[in-house]
C-alpha positions as CSV (number, residue, x, y, z in Angstrom):
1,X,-3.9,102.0,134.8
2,X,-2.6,105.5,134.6
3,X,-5.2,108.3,132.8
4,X,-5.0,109.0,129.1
5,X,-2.2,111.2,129.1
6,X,-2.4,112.2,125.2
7,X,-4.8,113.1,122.3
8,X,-7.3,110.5,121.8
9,X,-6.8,110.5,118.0
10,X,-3.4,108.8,118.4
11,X,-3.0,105.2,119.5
12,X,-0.3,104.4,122.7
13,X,1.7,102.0,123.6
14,X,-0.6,100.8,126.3
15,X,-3.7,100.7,123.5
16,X,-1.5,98.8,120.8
17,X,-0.5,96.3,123.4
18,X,-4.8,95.8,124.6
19,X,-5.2,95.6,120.7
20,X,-2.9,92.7,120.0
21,X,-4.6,91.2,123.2
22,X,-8.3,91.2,121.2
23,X,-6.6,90.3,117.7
24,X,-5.3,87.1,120.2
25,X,-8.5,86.4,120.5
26,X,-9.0,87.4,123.8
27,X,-12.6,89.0,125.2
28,X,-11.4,92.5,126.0
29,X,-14.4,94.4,128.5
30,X,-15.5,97.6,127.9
31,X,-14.7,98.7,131.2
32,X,-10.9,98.1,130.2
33,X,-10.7,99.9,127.3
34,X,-12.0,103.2,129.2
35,X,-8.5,104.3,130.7
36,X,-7.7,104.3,126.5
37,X,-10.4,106.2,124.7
38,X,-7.7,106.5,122.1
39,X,-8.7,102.7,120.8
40,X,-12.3,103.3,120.5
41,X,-11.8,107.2,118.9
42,X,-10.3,105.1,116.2
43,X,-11.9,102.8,115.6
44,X,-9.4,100.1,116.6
45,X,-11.7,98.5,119.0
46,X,-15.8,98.2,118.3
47,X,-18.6,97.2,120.4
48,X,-18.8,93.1,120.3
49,X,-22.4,92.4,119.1
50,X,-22.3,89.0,120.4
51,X,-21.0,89.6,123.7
52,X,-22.4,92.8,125.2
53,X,-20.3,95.0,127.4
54,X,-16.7,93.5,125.5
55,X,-15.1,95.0,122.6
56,X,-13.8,92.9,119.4
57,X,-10.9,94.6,116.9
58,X,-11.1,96.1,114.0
59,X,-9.1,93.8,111.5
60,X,-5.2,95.5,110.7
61,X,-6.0,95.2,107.3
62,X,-8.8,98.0,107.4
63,X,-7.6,99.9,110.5
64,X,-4.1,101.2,108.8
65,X,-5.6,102.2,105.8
66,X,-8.2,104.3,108.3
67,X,-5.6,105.6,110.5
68,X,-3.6,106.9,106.9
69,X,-6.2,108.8,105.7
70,X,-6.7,110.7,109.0
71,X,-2.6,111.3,109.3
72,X,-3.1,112.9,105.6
73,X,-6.1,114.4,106.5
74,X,-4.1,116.3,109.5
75,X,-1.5,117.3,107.2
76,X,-3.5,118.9,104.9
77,X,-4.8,120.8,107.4
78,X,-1.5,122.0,108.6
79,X,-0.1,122.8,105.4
80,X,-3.6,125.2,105.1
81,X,-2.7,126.6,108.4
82,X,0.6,127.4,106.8
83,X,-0.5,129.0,103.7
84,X,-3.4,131.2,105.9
85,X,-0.3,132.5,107.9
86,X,2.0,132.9,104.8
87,X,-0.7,134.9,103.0
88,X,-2.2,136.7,106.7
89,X,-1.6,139.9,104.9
90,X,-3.9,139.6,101.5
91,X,-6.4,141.6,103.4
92,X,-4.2,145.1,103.2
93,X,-3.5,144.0,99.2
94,X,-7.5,144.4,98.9
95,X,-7.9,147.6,100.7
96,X,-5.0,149.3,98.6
97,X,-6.4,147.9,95.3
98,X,-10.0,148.9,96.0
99,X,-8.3,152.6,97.0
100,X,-6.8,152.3,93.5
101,X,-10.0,151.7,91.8
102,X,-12.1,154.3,93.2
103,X,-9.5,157.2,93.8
104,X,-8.0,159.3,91.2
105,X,-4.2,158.8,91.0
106,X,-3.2,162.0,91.5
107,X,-6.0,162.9,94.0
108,X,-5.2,161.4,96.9
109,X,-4.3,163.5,100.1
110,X,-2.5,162.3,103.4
111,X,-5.6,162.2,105.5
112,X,-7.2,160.5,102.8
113,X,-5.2,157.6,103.4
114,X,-5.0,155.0,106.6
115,X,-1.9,156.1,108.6
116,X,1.3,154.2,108.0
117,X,-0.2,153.1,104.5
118,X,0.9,155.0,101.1
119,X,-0.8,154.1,97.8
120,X,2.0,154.0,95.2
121,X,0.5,154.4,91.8
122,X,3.4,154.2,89.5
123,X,6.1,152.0,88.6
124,X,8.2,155.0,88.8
125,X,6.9,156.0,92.7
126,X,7.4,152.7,93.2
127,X,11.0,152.7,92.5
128,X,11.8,155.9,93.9
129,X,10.1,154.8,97.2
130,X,11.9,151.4,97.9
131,X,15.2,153.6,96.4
132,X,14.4,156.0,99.8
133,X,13.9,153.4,102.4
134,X,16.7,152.4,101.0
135,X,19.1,154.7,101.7
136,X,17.6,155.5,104.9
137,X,18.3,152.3,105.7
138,X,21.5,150.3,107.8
139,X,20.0,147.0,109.3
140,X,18.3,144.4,107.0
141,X,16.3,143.8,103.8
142,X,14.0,141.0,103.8
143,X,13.1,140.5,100.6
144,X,10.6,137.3,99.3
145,X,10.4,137.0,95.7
146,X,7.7,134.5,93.9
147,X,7.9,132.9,91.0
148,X,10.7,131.2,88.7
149,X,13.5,133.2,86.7
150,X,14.1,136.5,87.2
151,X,14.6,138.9,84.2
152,X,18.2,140.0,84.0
153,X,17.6,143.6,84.0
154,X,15.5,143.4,87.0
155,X,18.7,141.8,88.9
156,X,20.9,144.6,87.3
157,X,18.9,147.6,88.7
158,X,18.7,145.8,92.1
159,X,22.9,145.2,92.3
160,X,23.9,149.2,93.1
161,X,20.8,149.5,96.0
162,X,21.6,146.0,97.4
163,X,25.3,146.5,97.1
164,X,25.4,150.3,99.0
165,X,23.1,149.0,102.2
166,X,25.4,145.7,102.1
167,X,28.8,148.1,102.4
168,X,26.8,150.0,105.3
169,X,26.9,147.3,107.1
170,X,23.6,145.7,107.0
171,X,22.7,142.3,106.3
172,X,20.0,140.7,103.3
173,X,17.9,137.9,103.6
174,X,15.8,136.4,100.3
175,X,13.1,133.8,99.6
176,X,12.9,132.5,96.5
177,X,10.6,129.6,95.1
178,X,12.9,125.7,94.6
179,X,12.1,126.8,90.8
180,X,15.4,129.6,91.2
181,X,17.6,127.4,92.6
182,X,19.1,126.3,89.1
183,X,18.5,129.9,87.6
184,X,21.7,131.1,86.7
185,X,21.6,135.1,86.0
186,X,20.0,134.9,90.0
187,X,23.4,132.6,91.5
188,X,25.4,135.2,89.5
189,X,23.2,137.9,90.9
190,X,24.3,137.2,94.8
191,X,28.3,136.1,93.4
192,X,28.6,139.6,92.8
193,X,27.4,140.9,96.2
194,X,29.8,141.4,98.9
195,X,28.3,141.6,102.5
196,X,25.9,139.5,104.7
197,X,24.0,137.6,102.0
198,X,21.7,134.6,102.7
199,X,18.9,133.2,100.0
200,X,16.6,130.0,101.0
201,X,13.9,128.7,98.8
202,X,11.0,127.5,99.5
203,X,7.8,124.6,97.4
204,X,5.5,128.0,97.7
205,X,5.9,131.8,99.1
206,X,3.5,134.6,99.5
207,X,3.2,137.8,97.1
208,X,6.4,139.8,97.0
209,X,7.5,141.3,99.9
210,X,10.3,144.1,100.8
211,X,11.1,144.6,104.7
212,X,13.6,146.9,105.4
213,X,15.1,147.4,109.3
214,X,11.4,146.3,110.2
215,X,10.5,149.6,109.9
216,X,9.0,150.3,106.5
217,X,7.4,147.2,104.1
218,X,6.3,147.5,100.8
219,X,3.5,144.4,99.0
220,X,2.0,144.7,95.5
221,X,-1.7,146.5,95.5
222,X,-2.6,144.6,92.0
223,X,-2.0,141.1,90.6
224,X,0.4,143.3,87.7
225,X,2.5,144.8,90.5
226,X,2.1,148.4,88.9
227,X,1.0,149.4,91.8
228,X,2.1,148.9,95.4
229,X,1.8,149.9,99.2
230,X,4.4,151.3,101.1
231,X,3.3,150.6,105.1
232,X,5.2,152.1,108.1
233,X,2.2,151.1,110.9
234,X,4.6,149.7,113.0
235,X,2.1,146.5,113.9
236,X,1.9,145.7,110.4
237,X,5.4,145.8,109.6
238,X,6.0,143.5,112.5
239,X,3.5,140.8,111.7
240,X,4.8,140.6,108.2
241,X,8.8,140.2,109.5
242,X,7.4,138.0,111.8
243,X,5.6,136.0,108.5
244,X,9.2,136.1,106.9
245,X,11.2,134.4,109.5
246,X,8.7,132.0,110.2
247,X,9.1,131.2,106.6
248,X,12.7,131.5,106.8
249,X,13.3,128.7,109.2
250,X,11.1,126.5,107.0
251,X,13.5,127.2,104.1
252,X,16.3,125.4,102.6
253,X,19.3,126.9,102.3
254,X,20.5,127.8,98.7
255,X,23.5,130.7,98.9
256,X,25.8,130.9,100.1
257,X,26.1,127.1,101.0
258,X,22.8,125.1,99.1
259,X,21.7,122.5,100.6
260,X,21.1,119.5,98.5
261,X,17.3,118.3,98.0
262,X,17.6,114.4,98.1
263,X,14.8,112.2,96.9
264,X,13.0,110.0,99.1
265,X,11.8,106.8,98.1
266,X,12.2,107.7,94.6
267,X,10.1,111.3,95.0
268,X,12.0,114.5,94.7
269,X,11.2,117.3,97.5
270,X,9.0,119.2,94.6
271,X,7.0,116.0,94.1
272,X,6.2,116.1,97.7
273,X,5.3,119.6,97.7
274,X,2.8,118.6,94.3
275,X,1.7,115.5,96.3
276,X,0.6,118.1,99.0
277,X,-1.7,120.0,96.8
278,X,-3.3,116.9,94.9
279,X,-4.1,116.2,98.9
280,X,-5.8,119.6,98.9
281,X,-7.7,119.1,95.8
282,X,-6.0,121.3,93.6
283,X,-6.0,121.2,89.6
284,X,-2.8,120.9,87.6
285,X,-3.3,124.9,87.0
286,X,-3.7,125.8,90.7
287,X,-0.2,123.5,91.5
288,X,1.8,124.9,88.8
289,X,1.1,128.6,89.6
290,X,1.4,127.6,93.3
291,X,5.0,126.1,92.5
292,X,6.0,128.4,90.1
293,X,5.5,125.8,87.5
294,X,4.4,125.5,84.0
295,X,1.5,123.9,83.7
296,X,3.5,121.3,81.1
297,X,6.2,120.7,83.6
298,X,3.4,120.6,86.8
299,X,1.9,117.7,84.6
300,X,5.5,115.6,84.1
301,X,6.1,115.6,87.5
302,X,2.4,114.3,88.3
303,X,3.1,111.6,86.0
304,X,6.3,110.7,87.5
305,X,4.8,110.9,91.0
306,X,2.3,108.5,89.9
307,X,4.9,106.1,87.8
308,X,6.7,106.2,91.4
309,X,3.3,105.3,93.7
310,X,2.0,102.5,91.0
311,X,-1.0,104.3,90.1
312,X,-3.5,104.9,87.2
313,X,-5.7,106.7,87.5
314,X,-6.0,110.3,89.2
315,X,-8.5,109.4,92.4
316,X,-6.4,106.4,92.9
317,X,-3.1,108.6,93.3
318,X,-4.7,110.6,95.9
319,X,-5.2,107.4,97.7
320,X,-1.8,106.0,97.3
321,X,-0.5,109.4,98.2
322,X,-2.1,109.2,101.7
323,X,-1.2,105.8,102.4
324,X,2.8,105.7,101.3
325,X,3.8,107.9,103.8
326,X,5.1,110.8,102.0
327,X,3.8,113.7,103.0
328,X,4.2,112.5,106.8
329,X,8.0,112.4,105.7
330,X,7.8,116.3,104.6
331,X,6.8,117.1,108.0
332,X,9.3,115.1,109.4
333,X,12.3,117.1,106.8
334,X,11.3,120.5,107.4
């Protein structure tokens, strides 16, 4: 028999076939079983403790509910992966908020500052900065924007600055939350434009986020987004684009052509995206600030996840969740 040729935590076609050969009732011996650790890693095949040196199988009945649990296991520990890389740059959010506290505003000095990093204390710097990037600008924005609705003043003031780089040419790429999807002062927002305009949403993005020609990034330095950092170290702004696109191709498209979010064995993409977090251990707070959610609405859609799985109780979800095959089925989407 040819060597194990892949991870030992999944089961071949080789192992499944020496499996149905023990639940036969045939003796299987040890010796082989050893071309395909994969059966003993898990657990399909035990030690015989009536016949030494042969292996007996692990009943179906237990093994597939073991085998779930570890696919959902692995899954959480993607989507973690996912959200480490999403949020990779939360470190330079805590170095400009700690300058923030312990400098004077109006203090500060150019050597006083890392290079390529700018403290913007004002809502009014702020502006003014992202208005000069701007306009020194001909490429690209990338622009990620958390949460749900978006005021409508907010999306007037952006129109003339998104508009002028548009008619230069360049081309404009957004993230928002599935939450904005059925917003309609933000669909109005990008009807207006005229250029190269794409949006995508996404279950959960990372802090704002302004790229522009991957030259010049600005994040928020405090949770209120009063203050922010403008950041030209060329490294910095590339790991960030880099964070967007990766983001972007996990996306779903919403403008100018949406693409429709169909349910899946009676749960809804955002479902999923809840199921994902129960997974994680989350509470109902946690999810619905994750999501974009209020709490209220994070809590229907639990109760119609668990109306759709059969279950009663909260611990029992979490189990149902892992066995039905749902968030294997997000993977498989995105």
């Amino acid at each position: 028999m040819e060597a194990h040729r892949h991870s030992t935590e999944e089961v071949c076609e080789e192992g499944l076939a020496l499996y149905a050969r023990a639940l036969s009732g045939h003796r299987i011996p040890a010796a082989e079983a050893e071309p395909l650790p994969c059966l003993t890693t898990t657990g399909l095949l035990l030690p015989s403790l009536d016949v030494p040196g042969t292996l007996r199988p692990l009943p179906p009945a237990l093994a597939l509910p073991r085998l779930l649990r570890t696919i959902a296991q692995e899954i959480a520990e993607r989507r973690q992966r996912e959200t480490r890389l999403a949020e990779s740059f939360v470190p330079l959010l805590a170095l400009a908020e700690h300058e923030h506290r312990h400098r004077h505003s109006h203090s500060h000095s150019a050597a006083e500052q890392p290079p390529g990093f700018v403290l913007l204390d004002s809502l009014d710097r702020i502006d003014d900065a992202i208005r000069q990037a701007m306009l020194a600008s001909s490429e690209e924005i990338l622009t990620v924007q958390p949460g749900g609705k978006r005021p409508v003043s907010s999306l007037a003031l952006a129109l003339p600055k998104e508009q002028e780089m548009l008619s230069r040419g360049g081309r404009m790429r957004t993230l928002y939350q599935h939450t904005s999807r059925h917003d309609p002062a933000v669909l109005a927002h990008y009807e207006f434009l005229a250029g190269d305009v794409e949006v995508r949403t996404l279950d959960e993005v990372p802090d704002r986020l302004i790229v522009l020609d991957r030259a010049v990034a600005f994040i928020p330095a405090n949770p209120e987004r009063t203050t922010a950092v403008e950041i030209r170290h060329r490294p910095t702004v590339a790991h960030l684009a880099t964070t967007f696109d990766r983001l972007w191709r996990l996306a779903t498209p919403m403008y100018p052509e949406a693409a429709q979010q169909l349910p899946s064995d009676g749960v809804t993409p955002r479902q999923r995206a809840i199921a994902a977090l129960l997974i994680e251990g989350h509470t109902d707070a946690v999810i619905a600030d994750r999501l974009g959610l209020n709490i209220r609405t994070a809590r229907e859609h639990i109760a119609k996840l668990a109306a759709a799985l059969g279950s009663d109780s909260r611990a029992q979800l979490g189990y149902l969740i892992g066995q039905s095959g749902i968030l294997e089925q997000k993977e498989t989407d995105t």
